[in-house]
Coordinates of C-alpha atoms in Angstrom, one line a residue:
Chain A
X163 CA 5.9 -14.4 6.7
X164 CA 3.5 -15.5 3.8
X165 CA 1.7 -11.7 4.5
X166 CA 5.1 -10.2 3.6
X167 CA 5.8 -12.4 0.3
X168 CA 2.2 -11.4 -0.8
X169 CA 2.9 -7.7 -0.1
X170 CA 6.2 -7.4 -1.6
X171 CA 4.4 -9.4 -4.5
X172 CA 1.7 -6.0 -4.6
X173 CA 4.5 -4.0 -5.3
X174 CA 3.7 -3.3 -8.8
X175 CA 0.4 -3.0 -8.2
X176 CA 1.4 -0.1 -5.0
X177 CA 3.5 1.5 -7.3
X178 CA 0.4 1.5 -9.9
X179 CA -2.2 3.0 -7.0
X180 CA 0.3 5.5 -6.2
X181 CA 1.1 6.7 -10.0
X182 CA -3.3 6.8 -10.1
X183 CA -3.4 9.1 -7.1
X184 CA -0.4 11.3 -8.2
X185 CA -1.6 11.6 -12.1
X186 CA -5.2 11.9 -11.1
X187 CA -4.5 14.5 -8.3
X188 CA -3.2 17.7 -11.1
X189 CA -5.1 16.4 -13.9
X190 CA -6.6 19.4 -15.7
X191 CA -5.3 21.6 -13.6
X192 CA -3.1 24.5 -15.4
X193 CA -0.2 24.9 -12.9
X194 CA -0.3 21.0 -11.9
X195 CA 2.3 19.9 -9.7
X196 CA 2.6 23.6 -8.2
X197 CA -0.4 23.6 -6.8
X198 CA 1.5 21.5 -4.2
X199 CA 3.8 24.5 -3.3
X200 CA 0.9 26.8 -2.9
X201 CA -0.6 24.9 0.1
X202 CA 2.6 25.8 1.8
X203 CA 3.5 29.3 0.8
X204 CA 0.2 30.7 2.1
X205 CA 0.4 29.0 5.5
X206 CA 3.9 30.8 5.6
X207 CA 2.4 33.8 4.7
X208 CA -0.4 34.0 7.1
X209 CA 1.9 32.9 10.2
X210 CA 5.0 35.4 9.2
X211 CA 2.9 37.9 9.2
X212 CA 0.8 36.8 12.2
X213 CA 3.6 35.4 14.3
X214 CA 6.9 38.3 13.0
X215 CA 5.5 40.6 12.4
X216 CA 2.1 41.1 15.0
X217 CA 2.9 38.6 17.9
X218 CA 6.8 39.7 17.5
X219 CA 7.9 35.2 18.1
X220 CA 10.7 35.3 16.4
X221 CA 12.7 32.0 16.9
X222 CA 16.7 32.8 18.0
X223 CA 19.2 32.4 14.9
X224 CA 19.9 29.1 13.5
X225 CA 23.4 27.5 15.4
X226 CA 25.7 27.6 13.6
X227 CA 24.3 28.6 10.6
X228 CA 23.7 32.0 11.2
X229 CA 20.6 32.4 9.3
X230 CA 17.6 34.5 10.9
X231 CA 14.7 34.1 8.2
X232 CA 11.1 33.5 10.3
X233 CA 9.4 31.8 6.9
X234 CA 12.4 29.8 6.4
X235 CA 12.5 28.1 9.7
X236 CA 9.1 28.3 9.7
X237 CA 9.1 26.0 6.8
X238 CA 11.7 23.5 7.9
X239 CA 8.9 22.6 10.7
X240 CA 5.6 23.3 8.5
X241 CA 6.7 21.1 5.4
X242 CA 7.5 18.1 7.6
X243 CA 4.2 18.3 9.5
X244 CA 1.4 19.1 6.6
X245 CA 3.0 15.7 5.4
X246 CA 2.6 14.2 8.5
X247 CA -1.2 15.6 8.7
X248 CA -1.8 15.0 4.5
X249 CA -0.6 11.2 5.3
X250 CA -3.0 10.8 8.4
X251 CA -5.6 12.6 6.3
X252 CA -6.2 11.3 2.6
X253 CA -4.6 7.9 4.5
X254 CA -7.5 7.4 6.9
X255 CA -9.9 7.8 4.0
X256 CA -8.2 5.7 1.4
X257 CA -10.6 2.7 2.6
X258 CA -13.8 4.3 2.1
X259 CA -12.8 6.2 -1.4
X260 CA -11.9 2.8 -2.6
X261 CA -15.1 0.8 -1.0
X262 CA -16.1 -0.2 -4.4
X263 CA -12.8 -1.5 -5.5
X264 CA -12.9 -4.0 -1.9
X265 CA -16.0 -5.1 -2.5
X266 CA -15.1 -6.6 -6.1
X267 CA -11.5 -7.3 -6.3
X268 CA -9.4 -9.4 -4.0
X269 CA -6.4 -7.8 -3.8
X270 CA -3.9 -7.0 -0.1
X271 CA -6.0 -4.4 0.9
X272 CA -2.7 -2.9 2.7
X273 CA -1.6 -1.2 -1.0
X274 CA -4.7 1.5 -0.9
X275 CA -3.1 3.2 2.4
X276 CA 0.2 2.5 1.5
X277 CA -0.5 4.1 -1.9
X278 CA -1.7 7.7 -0.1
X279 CA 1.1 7.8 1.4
X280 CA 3.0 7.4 -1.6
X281 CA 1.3 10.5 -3.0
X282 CA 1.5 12.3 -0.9
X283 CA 5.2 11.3 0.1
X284 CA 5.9 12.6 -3.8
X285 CA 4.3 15.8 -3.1
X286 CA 6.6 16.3 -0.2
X287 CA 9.5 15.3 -2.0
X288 CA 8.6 17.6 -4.3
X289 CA 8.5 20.6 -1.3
X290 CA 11.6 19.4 0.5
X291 CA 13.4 20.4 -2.5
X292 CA 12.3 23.3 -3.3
X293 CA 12.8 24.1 0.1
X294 CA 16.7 22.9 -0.1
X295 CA 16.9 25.1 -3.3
X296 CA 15.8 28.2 -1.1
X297 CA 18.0 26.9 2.0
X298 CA 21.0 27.0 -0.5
X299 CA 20.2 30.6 -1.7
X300 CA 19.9 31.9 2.2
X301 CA 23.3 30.6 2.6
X302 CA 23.0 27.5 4.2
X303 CA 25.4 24.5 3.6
X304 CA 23.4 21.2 3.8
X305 CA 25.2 19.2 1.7
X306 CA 26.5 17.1 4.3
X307 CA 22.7 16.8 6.2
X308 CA 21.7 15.3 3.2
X309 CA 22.2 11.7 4.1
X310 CA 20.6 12.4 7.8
X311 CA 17.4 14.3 6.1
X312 CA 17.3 11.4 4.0
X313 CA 16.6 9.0 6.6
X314 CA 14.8 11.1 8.9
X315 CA 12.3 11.8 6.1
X316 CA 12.0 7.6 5.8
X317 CA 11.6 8.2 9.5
X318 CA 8.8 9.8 9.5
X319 CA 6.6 8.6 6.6
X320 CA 6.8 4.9 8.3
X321 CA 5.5 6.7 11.7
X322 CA 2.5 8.7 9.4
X323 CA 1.9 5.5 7.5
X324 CA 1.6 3.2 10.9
X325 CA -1.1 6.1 11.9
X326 CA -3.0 5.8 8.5
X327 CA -3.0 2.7 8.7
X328 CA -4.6 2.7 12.5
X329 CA -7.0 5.3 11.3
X330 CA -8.5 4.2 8.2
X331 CA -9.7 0.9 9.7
X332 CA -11.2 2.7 12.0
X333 CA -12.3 4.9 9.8
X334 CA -14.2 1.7 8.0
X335 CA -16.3 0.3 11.6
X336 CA -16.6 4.1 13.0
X337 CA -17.5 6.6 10.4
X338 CA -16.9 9.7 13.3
X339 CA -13.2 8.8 12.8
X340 CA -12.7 11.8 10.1
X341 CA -14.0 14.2 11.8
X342 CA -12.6 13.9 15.2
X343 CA -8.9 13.6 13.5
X344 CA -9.6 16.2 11.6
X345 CA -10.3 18.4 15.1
X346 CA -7.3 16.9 17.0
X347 CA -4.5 17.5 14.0
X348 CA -5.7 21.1 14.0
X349 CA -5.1 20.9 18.3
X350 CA -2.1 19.0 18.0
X351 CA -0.5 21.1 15.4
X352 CA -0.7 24.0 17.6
X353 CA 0.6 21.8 20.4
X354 CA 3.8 21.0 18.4
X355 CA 6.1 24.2 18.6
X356 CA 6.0 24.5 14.9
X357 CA 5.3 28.3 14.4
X358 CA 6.7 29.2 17.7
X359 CA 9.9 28.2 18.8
X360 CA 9.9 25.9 22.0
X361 CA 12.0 28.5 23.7
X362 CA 8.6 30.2 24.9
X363 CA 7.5 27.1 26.2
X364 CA 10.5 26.8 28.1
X365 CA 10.8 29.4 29.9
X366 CA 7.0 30.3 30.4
X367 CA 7.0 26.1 31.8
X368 CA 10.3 26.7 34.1
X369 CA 8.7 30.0 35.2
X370 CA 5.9 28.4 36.5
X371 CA 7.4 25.1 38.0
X372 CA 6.6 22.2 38.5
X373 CA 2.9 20.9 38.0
X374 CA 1.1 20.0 41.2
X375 CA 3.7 19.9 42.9
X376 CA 5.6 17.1 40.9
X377 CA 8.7 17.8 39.3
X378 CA 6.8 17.6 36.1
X379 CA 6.8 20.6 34.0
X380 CA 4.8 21.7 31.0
X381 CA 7.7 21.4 29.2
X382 CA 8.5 17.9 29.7
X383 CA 4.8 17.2 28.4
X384 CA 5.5 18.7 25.7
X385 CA 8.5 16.9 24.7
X386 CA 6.4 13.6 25.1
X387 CA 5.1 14.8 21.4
X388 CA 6.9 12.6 18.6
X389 CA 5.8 15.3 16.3
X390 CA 8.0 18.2 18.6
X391 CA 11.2 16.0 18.1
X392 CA 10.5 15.4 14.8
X393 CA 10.5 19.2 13.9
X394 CA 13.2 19.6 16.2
X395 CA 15.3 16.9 14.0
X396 CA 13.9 18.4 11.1
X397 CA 15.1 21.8 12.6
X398 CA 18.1 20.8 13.3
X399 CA 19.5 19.3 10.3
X400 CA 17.4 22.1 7.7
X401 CA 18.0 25.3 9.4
X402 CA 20.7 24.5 11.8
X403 CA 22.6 22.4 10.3
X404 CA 24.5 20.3 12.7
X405 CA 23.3 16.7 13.9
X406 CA 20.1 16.4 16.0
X407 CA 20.5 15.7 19.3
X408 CA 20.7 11.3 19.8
X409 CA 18.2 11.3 22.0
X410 CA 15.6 12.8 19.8
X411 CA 16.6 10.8 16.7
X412 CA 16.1 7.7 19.1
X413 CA 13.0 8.6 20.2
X414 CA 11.5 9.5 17.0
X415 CA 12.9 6.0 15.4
X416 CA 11.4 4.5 18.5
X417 CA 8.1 5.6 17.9
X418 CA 7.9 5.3 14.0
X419 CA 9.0 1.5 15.0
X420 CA 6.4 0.5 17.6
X421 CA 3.6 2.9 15.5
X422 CA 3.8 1.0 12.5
X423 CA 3.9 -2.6 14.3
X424 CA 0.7 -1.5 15.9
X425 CA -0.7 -0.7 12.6
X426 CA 0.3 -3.5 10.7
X427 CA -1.0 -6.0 13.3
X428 CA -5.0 -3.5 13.7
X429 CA -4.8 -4.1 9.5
X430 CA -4.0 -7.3 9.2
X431 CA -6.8 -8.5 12.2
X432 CA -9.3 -6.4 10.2
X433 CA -8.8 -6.4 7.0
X434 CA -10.8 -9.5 5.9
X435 CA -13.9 -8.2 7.7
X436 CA -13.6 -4.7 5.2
X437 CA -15.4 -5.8 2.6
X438 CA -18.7 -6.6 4.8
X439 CA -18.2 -3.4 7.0
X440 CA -18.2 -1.3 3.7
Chain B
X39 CA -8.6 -34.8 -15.1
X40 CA -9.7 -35.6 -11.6
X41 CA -7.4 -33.4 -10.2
X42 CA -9.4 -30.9 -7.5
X43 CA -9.0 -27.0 -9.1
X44 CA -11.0 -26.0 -5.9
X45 CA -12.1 -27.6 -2.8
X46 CA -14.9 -26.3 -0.6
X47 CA -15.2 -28.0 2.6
X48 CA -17.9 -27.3 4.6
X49 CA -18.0 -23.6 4.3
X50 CA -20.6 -21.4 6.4
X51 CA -20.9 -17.7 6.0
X52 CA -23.0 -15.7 9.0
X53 CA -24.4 -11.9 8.3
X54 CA -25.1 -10.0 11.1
X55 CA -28.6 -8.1 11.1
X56 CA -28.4 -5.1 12.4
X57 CA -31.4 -3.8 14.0
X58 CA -29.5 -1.0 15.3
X59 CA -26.0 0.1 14.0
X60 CA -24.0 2.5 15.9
X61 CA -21.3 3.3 12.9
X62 CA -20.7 6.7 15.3
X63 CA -19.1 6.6 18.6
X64 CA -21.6 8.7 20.5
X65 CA -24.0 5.4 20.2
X66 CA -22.0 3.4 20.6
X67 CA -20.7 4.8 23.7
X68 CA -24.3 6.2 24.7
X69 CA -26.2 2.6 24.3
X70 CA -22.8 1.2 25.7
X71 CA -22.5 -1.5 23.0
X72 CA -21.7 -1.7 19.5
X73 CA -24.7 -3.3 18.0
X74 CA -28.0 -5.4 18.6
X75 CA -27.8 -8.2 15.8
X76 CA -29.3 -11.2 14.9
X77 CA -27.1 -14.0 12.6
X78 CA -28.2 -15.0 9.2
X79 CA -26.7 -17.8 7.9
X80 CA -26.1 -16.9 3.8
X81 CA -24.2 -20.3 3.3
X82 CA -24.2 -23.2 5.7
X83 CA -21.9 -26.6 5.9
X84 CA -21.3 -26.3 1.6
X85 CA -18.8 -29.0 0.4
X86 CA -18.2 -29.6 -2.8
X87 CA -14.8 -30.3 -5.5
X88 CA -14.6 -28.5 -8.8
X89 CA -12.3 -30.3 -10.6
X90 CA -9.5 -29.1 -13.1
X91 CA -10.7 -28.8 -16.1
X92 CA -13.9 -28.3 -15.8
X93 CA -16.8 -25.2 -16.2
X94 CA -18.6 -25.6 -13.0
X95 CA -22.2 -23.8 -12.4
X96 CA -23.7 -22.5 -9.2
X97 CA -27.4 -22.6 -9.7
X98 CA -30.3 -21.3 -7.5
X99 CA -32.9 -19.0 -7.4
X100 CA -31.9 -15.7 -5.9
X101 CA -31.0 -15.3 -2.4
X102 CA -30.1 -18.6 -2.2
X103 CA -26.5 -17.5 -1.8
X104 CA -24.7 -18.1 -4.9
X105 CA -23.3 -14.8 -4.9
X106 CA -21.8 -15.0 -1.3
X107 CA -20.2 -18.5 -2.0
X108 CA -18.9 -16.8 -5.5
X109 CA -17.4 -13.8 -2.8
X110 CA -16.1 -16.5 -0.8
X111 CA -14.3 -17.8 -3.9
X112 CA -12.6 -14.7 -4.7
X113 CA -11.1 -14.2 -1.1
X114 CA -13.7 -11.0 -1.0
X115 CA -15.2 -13.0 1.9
X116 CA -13.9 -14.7 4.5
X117 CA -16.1 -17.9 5.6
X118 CA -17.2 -17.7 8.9
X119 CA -16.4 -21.5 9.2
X120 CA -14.9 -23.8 7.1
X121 CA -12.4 -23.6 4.5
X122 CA -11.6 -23.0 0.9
X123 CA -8.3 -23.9 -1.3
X124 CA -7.9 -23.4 -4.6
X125 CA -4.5 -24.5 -6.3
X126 CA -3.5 -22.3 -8.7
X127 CA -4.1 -18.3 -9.8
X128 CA -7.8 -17.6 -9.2
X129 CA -9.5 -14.4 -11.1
X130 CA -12.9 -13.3 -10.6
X131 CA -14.6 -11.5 -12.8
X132 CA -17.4 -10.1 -10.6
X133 CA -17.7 -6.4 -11.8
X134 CA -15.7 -5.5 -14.7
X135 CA -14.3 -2.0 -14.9
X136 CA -14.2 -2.0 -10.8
X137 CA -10.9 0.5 -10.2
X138 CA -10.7 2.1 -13.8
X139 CA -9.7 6.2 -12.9
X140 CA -11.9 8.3 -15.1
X141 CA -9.6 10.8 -15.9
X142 CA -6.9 8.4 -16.8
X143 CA -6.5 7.3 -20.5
X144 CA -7.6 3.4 -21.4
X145 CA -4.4 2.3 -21.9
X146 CA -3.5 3.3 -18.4
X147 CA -5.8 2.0 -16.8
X148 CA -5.1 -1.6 -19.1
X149 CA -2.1 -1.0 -17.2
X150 CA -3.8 -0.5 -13.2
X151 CA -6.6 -2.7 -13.8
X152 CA -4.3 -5.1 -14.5
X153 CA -2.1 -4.9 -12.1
X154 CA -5.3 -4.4 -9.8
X155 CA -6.0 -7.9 -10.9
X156 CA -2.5 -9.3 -10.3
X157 CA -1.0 -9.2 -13.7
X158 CA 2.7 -8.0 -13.8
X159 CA 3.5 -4.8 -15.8
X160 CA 5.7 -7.4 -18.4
X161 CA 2.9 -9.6 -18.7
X162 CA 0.3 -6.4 -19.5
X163 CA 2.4 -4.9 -22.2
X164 CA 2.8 -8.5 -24.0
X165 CA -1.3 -8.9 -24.1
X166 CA -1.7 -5.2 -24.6
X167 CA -2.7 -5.3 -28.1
X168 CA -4.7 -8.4 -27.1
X169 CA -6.9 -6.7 -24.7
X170 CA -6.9 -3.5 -27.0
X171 CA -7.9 -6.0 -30.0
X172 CA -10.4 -7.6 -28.1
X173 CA -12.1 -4.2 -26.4
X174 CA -12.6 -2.9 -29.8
X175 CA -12.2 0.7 -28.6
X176 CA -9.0 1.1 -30.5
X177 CA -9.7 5.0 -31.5
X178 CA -10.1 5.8 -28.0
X179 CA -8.0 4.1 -26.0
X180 CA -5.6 7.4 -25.7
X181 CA -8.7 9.2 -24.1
X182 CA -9.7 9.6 -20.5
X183 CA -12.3 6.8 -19.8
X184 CA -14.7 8.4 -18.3
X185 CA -15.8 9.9 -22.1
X186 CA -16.5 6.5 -22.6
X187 CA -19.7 5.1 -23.3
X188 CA -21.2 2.8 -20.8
X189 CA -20.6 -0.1 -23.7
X190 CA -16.8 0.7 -24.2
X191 CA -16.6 0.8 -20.7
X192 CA -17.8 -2.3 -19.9
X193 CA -15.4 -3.8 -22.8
X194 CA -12.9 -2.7 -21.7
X195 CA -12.8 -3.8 -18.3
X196 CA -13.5 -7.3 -19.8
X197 CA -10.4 -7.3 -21.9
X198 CA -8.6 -6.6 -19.2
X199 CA -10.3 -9.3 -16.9
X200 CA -10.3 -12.5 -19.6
X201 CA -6.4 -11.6 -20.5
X202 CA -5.7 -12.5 -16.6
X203 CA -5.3 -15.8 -18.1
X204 CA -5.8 -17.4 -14.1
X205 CA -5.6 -21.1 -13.4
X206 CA -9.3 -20.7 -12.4
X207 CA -11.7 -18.4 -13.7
X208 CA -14.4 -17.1 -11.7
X209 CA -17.1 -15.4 -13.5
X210 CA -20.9 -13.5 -12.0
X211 CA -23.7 -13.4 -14.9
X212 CA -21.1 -11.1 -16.8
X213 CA -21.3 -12.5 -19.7
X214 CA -24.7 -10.2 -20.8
X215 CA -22.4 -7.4 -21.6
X216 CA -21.8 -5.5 -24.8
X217 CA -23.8 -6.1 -28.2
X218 CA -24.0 -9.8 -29.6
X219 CA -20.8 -8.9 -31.5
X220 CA -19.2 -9.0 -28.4
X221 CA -20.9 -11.5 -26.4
X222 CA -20.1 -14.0 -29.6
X223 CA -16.4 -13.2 -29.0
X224 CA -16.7 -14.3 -25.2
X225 CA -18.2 -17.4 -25.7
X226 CA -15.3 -17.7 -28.1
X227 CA -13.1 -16.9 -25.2
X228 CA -14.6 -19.2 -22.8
X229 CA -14.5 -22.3 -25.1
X230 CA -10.3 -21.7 -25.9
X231 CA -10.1 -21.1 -21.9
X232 CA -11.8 -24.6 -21.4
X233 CA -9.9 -25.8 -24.2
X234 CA -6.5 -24.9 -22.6
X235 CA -7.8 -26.9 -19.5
X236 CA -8.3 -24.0 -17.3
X237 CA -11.3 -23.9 -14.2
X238 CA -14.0 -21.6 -15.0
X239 CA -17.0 -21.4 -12.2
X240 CA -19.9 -19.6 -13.3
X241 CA -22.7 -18.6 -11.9
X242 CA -25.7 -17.5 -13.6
X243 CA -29.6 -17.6 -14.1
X244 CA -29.5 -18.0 -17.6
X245 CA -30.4 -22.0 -17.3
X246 CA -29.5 -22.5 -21.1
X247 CA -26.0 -21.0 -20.7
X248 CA -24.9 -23.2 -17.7
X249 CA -26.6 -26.4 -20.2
X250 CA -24.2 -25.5 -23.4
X251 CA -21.1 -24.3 -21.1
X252 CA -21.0 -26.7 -17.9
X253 CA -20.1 -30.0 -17.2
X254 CA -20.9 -30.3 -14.1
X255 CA -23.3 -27.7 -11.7
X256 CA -24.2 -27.2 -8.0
X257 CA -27.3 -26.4 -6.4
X258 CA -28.0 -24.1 -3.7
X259 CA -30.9 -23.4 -1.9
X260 CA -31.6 -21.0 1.1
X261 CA -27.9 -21.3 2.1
X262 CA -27.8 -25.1 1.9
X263 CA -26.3 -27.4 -0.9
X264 CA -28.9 -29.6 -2.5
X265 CA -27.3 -31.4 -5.3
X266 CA -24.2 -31.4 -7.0
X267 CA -23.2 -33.2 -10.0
X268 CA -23.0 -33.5 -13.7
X269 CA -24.9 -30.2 -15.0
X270 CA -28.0 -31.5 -16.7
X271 CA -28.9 -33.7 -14.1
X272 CA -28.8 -31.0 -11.7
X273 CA -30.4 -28.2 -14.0
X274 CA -33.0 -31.0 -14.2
X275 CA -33.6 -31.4 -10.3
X276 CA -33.8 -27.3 -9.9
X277 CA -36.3 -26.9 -12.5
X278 CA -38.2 -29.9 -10.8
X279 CA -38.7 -28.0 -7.9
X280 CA -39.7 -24.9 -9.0
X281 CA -43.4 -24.6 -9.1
X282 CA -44.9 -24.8 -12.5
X283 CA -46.7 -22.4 -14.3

């Protein structure tokens, strides 16, 4: 309970870190906070063309909205992972970058991850409405998935904090940590239907049947990804706009939940030993 | 008066050795263990009061683990055994400027270092001109730090630190900073702070500055407490024992 009053105390200070990393980040820079957007736009570019207009994966037309724009929906799911993958990233590191800092200043040690994801949560933010802005000019109505994306986008940022916050102690005792995420956000990324819609997967996986002769399919692996139902919600609510299906919602609350409880408890053993691991 | 600021009660602090360190997983996994160690004992079974009120010294030559019981202090540490309590705010100034952004303005980062050090933003802007005032780098302090000169650097980050205004003070051979303009203007700073009846430990090599500031001192040697006491006596007993030249 005493951890809690001391981190609500480290507000201010949180709130401080996460103005440093957010000034600091477009400082100099001519186009400043744009240089967020463009991160996004050439991803979209290089999969439109790759998966419209050579590969021909077009996803079916949003239900009911009725819109049929491949970088659109390709966005809806894109946006909500390279948050998800910016979190884990610059989260996992925020130990190391700040090594000095732990070494001279006592301080809950919890507000330099926390802060990333801050950041990078106002980038996002940032995204999300540009996004809605171009939503609205396609035609979509998603005034009344406002509320929903709200929450869904809380959601998510406690499940990608709870990894950060996993990964950058591990980060601090096993230097390899970087590097291996780095590999296996890249595989998982192309593992969560995000570019392709998970139509192909379902009927390539109930083509094939079940696995070894379990009733297991390739698709029900698949939907063991939190990241899939994520987009899916995502998906849903953006591009599709009508309410996610209550399964998927629970599962990805679930698993936001239970990640973040594991996080707090790995910080919290280990984050008196950081200063001497440093 | 004899109120206890800080209490250390039998603190020991173990370093592992490493003679190998595996920091990847491929060792660690390969040699099938984590790390082939031996202890070192930087502090061991240390008790001692500082009481409210006073400037308290650590002495000792070096490596005799004044620096690790000063980390202790500051919560940068965790003792391996024992325990430490202090009552009251507890600041330590053990690297001044530790957290500053370099492309950020000074005032700015008045405003994170601050806050780094656990002042409130109201508290900040009512000391702002304060720590301003006291940096001396009033021209610049609308300029991204890191076109700061080591000097106004340093200044800075000790404004910032001694306008914490903690219960106790905890302070690592900082004082040699900036030109003797400045250094006058923290001795200043120290006397009001022991003047307002606020803690200040101190540790430092400079035998002359623990004799005019503290009342009372401690000794350490290889890890263990030798004496502690009123200052002079115990400045008196260290320079006893070191060999004479």
């Amino acid at each position: 309970m005493s951890y809690v009053k001391e981190a609500l105390s480290a507000r201010e200070l949180l709130a401080n870190l996460t103005m440093r990393e957010i000034r600091g980040q477009y400082k100099r820079t001519i186009f400043g906070q744009l240089w967020s957007l463009v991160n996004p736009l050439a991803s979209m570019l290089v999969y439109t063309i790759v998966f419209a207009f050579i590969l021909r994966a077009t996803p079916p037309p949003g239900n009911p909205s009725g819109l049929d724009i491949y970088p659109v929906w390709l966005l809806c799911g894109l946006l909500p992972w390279s948050f998800f993958a910016a979190v884990v990233n610059s989260g996992m590191g925020s130990l190391l970058s700040n090594a000095g800092l732990i070494q001279k200043v006592y301080f809950p040690r919890i507000v330099l991850p926390l802060s990333t994801v801050g950041a990078v949560g106002f980038n996002w933010l940032f995204e999300m409405t540009v996004l809605l802005v171009v939503l609205v000019l396609c035609g979509a109505w998603i005034l009344p998935w406002l509320p929903g994306l709200i929450l869904m986008m809380i959601v998510l940022t406690v499940f990608a904090a709870g990894v950060a916050l996993m990964l950058s102690v591990a980060n601090v005792f096993f230097r390899d940590t970087q590097h291996l995420v780095g590999i296996l956000l890249q595989i998982w990324m192309f593992l969560t239907p995000i570019i392709y819609p998970i139509d192909i997967i379902q009927q390539r996986s109930a083509h094939a049947g079940g696995l070894l002769g379990t009733p297991v399919t390739v698709y029900d692996l698949y939907r063991l990804n939190p990241m899939e139902r994520f987009v899916a919600v995502f998906r849903d609510l953006l591009y599709n706009n009508r309410w996610p299906a209550w399964d998927d919602v629970t599962y990805c609350v679930a698993f936001a939940v239970i990640v973040f409880v594991v996080g707090l408890v790995v910080f919290r053993r280990k984050e008196h030993d950081l200063a001497e691991a440093l | 008066m004899n109120a206890v600021a800080v209490s250390v009660e039998s603190v020991s602090k173990r370093f592992r050795l490493y003679k190998e360190r595996n920091q990847s997983l491929k060792s660690a996994i390969m040699r099938g263990r984590v790390s082939v160690h031996h202890d070192f004992w930087a502090l061991q079974n240390v008790s001692f009061d500082v009481p409210t009120g006073s400037t308290f010294g650590l002495i000792g030559s070096n490596g005799s683990g004044k620096s690790t019981l000063l980390k202790c202090l500051a919560r940068i540490y965790r003792p391996t055994m024992g325990d430490i309590t202090a009552r009251g705010r507890v600041a330590a100034l053990l690297e001044v400027g530790s957290g500053f952004h370099p492309e950020l303005s000074g005032r700015e980062n008045i405003y994170l270092n601050g806050s780094i050090l656990g002042m409130t933003k109201k508290e900040v802007t009512r000391k702002l001109d304060e720590i301003i005032d006291f940096s001396g780098v009033e021209a610049f302090i609308d300029q991204p730090v890191k076109n700061y000169s080591s000097g106004m650097y340093v200044r800075l980050g000790f404004a910032v630190a001694i306008n914490v205004d903690p219960d106790v003070l905890i302070v690592d051979e900082v004082l040699a900073v900036g030109d003797a303009e400045f250094q006058e203007k923290c001795r200043q700073r120290f006397a009001q702070f022991r003047e307002a009846g606020k803690t200040v430990v101190l540790v430092t090599h400079a035998m002359d500055t623990v004799a005019e500031m503290c009342d009372q001192a401690a000794w350490l040697h290889h890890g263990h407490l030798q004496t502690v006491g009123p200052a002079d006596t115990t400045i008196k007993a260290y320079l006893d024992s070191l060999p004479t030249t």
